[in-house]
mmCIF file of C-alpha atoms in Angstrom:
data_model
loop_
_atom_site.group_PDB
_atom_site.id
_atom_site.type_symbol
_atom_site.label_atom_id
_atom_site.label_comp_id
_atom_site.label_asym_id
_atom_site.label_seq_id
_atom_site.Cartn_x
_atom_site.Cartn_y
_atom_site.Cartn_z
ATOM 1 C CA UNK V 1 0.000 0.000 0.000
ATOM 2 C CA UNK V 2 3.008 2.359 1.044
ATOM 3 C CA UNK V 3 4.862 1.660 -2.457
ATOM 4 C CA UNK V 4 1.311 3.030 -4.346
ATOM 5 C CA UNK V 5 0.511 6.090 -1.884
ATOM 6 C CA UNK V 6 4.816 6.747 -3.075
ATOM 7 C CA UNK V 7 4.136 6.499 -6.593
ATOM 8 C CA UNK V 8 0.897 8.746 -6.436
ATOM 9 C CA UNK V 9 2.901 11.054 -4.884
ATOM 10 C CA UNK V 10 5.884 10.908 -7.615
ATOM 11 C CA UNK V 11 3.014 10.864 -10.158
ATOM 12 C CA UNK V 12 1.871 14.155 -8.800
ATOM 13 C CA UNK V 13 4.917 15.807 -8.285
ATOM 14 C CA UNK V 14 7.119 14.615 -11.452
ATOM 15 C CA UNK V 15 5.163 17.712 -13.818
ATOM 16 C CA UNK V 16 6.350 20.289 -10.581
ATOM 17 C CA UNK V 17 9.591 19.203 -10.714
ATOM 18 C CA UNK V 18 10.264 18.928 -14.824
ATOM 19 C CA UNK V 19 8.952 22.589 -14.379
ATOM 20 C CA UNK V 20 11.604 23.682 -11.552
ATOM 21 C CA UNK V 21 14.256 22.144 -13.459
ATOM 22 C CA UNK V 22 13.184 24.246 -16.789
ATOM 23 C CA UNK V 23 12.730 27.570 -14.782
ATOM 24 C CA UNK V 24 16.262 26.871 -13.227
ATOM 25 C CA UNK V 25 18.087 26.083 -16.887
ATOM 26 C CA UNK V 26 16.022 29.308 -17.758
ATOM 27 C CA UNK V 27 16.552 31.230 -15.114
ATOM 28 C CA UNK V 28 12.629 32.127 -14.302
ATOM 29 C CA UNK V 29 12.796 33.781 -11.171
ATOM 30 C CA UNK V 30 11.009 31.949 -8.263
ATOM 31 C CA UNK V 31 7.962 34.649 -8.058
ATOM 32 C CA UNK V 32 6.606 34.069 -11.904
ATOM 33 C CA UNK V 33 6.885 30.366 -10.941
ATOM 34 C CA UNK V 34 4.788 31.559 -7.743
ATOM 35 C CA UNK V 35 2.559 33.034 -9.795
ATOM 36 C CA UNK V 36 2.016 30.646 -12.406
ATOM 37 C CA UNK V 37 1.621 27.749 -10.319
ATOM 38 C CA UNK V 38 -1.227 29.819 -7.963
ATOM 39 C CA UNK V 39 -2.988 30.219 -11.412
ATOM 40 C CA UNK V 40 -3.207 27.039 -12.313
ATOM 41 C CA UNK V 41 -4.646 25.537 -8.880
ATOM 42 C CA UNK V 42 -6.957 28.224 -8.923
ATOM 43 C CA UNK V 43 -7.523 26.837 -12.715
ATOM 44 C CA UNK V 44 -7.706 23.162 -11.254
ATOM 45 C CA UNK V 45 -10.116 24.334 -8.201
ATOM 46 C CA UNK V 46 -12.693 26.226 -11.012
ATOM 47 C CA UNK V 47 -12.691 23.337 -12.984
ATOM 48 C CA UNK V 48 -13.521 20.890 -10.065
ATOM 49 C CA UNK V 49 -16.271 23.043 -9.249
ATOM 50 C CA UNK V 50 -17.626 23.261 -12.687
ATOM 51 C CA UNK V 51 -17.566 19.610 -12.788
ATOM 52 C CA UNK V 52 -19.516 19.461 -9.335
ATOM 53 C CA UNK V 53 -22.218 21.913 -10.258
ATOM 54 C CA UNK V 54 -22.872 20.428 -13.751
ATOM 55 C CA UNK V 55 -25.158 17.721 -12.882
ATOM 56 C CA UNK V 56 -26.637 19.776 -10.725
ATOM 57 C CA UNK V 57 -26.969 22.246 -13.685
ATOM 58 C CA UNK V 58 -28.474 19.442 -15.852
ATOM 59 C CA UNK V 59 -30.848 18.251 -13.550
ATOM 60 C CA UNK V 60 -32.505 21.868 -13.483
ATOM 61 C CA UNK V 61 -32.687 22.404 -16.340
ATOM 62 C CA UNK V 62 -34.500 19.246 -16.828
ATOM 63 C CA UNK V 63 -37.230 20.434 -14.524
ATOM 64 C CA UNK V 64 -37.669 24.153 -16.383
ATOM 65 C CA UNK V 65 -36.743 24.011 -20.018
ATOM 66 C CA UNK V 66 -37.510 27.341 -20.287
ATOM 67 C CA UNK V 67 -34.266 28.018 -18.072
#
């Protein structure tokens, strides 16, 4: 159970850290990757509540049509 929890967490971390090594070759300063990856979370967390209020949505406009 341990050795899946570890690669979950790899999994989930290996795009973070193929983007900290490009910024580093590149020499992005640590605030626009700050920035960047605070915009996509808040990206992430709009799209998990889009996905959350859809069937909700659906179901609504089920009942009025004229919605």
């Amino acid at each position: 159970m341990a050795a899946i929890t570890l690669a979950i967490a790899i999994a989930a971390l290996a795009p973070w850290l193929v983007v900290a090594w490009w910024a580093l070759r590149n020499r992005v300063t640590l605030r626009a990757l700050v920035v960047a990856m605070k915009r996509s979370f808040e990206f992430l967390s709009m799209l998990a509540e889009y996905a959350q209020d859809e069937p909700a949505q659906q179901e609504a406009d089920r009942a009025d049509p004229t919605h």
